[in-house]
Each structure stands twice: as C-alpha cells, then as structure tokens.
PDB file of C-alpha atoms in Angstrom:
ATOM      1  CA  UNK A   1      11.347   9.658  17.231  1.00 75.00           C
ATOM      2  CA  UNK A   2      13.974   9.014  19.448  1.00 88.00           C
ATOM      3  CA  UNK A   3      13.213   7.583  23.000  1.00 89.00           C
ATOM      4  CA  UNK A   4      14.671   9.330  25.997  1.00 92.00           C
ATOM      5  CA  UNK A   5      15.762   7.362  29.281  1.00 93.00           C
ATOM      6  CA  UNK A   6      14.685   8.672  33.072  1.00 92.00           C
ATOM      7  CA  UNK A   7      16.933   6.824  35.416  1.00 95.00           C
ATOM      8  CA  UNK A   8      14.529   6.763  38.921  1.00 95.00           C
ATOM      9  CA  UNK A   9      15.737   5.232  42.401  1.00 95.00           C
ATOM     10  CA  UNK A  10      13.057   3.593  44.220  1.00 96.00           C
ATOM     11  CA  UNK A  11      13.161   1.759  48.054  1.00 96.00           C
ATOM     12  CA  UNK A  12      11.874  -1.347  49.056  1.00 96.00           C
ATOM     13  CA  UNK A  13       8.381  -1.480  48.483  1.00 98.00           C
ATOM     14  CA  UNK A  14       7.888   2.018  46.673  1.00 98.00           C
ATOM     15  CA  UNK A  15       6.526   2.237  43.374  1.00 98.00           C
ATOM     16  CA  UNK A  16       6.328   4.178  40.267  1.00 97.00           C
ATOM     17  CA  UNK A  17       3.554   4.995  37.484  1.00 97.00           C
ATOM     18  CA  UNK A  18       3.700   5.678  33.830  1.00 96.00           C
ATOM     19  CA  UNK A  19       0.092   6.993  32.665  1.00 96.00           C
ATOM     20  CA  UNK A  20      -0.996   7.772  29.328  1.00 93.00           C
ATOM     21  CA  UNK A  21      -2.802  11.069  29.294  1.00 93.00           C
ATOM     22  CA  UNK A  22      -4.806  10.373  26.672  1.00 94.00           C
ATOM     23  CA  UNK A  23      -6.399   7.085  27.518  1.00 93.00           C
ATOM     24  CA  UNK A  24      -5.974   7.613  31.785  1.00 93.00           C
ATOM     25  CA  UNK A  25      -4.800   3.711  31.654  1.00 95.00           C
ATOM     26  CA  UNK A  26      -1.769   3.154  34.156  1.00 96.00           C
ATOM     27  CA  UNK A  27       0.406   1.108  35.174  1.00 97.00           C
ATOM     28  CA  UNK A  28       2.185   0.644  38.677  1.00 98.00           C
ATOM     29  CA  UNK A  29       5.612  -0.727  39.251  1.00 97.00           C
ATOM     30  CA  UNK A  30       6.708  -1.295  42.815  1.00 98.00           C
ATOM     31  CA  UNK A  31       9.900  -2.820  44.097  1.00 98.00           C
ATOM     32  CA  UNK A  32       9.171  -6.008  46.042  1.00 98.00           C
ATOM     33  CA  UNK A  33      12.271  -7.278  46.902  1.00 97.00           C
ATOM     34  CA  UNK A  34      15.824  -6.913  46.843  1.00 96.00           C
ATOM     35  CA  UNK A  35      18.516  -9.745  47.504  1.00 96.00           C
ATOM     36  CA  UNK A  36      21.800 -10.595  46.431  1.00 95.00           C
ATOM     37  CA  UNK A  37      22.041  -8.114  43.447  1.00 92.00           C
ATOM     38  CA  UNK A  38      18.480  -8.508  42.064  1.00 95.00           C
ATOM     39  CA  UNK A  39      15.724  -6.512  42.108  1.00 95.00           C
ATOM     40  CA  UNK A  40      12.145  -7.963  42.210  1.00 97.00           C
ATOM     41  CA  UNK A  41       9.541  -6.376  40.491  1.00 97.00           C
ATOM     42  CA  UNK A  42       5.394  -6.254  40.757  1.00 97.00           C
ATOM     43  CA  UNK A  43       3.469  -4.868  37.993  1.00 98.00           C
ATOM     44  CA  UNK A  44      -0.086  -3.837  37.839  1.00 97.00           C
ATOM     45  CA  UNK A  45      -1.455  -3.357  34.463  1.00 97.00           C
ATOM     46  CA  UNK A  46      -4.739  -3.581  32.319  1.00 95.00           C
ATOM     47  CA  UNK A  47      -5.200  -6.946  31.394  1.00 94.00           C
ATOM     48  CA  UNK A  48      -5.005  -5.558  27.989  1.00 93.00           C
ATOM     49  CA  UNK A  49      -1.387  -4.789  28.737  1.00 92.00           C
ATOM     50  CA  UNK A  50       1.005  -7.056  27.427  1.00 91.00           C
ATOM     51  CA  UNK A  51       4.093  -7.614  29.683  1.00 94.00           C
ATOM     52  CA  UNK A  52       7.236  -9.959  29.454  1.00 92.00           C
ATOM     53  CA  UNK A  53      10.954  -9.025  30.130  1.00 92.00           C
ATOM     54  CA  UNK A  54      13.091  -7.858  27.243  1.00 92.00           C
ATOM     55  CA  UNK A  55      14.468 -11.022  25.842  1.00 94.00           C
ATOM     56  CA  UNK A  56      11.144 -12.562  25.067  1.00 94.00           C
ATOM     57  CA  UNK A  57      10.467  -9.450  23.651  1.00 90.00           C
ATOM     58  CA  UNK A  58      13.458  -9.602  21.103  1.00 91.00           C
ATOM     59  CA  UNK A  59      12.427 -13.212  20.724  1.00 92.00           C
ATOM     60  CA  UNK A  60       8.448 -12.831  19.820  1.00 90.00           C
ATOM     61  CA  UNK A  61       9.882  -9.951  17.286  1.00 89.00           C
ATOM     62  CA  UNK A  62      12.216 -12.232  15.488  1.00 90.00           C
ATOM     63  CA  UNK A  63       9.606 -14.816  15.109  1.00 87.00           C
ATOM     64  CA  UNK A  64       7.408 -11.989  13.453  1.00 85.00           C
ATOM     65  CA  UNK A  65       9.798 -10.709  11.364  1.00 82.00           C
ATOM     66  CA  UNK A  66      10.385 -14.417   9.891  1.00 77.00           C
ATOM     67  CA  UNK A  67       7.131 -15.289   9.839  1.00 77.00           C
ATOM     68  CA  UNK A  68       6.497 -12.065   7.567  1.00 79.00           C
ATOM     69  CA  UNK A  69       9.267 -12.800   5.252  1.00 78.00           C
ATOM     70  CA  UNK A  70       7.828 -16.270   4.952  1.00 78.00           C
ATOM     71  CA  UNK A  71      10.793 -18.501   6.800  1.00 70.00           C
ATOM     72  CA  UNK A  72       9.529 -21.422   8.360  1.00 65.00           C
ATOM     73  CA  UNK A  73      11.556 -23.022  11.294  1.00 63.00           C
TER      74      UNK A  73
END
C-alpha cells in the first residue's frame, strides 16, 4: 500500500510518538534545538530500532540491491 504523510508542528523541546499497537514498542521524537534554519532532533528507540537519516538509508539499499544482483565494487 500506499503511505500517507501527517505534517505535525512541534515547539522547542516537545515531542511526538509513533507506537505500534501490536507490539506496544515506541518511539519518542522531541525537538531539541532550533537555529539558523535547522531543526535538531532526539530520538528514543529500542535498541532493536535501527535509525539513520534518509540518505544513508538510500545508500545501505543500493549496496543491497548490488550485492543481490552480484556487482562487486
């Protein structure tokens, strides 16, 4: 399926939670600073969780994909 956007606006220092119902696991993400046009973030997670920002993301899913269709670098 297709995934769906929600656009929040959140204050210095408040926070927001995305849960999974099933499993109770959550994790908290509170604004921690906010200076010349960036936002700092803090994440609490289970240290099962993995987290990195988007590029590394699109990075570690490239490699994956080549290393599946057997290209070596």
């Amino acid at each position: 399926g297709r995934n769906l956007m929600l656009v929040l606006s959140r204050r210095l220092n408040e926070a927001l939670v995305i849960a999974d119902p099933w499993t109770g696991q959550r994790i908290r993400i509170v604004v921690t600073a906010i200076q010349r046009g960036q936002v700092q973030l803090g994440i609490e997670a289970p240290a099962e969780v993995h987290i990195w920002r988007e590029d590394v993301d699109r990075r570690l899913l490239l490699r994956k994909g080549r290393e599946a269709a057997g290209v070596v670098d």
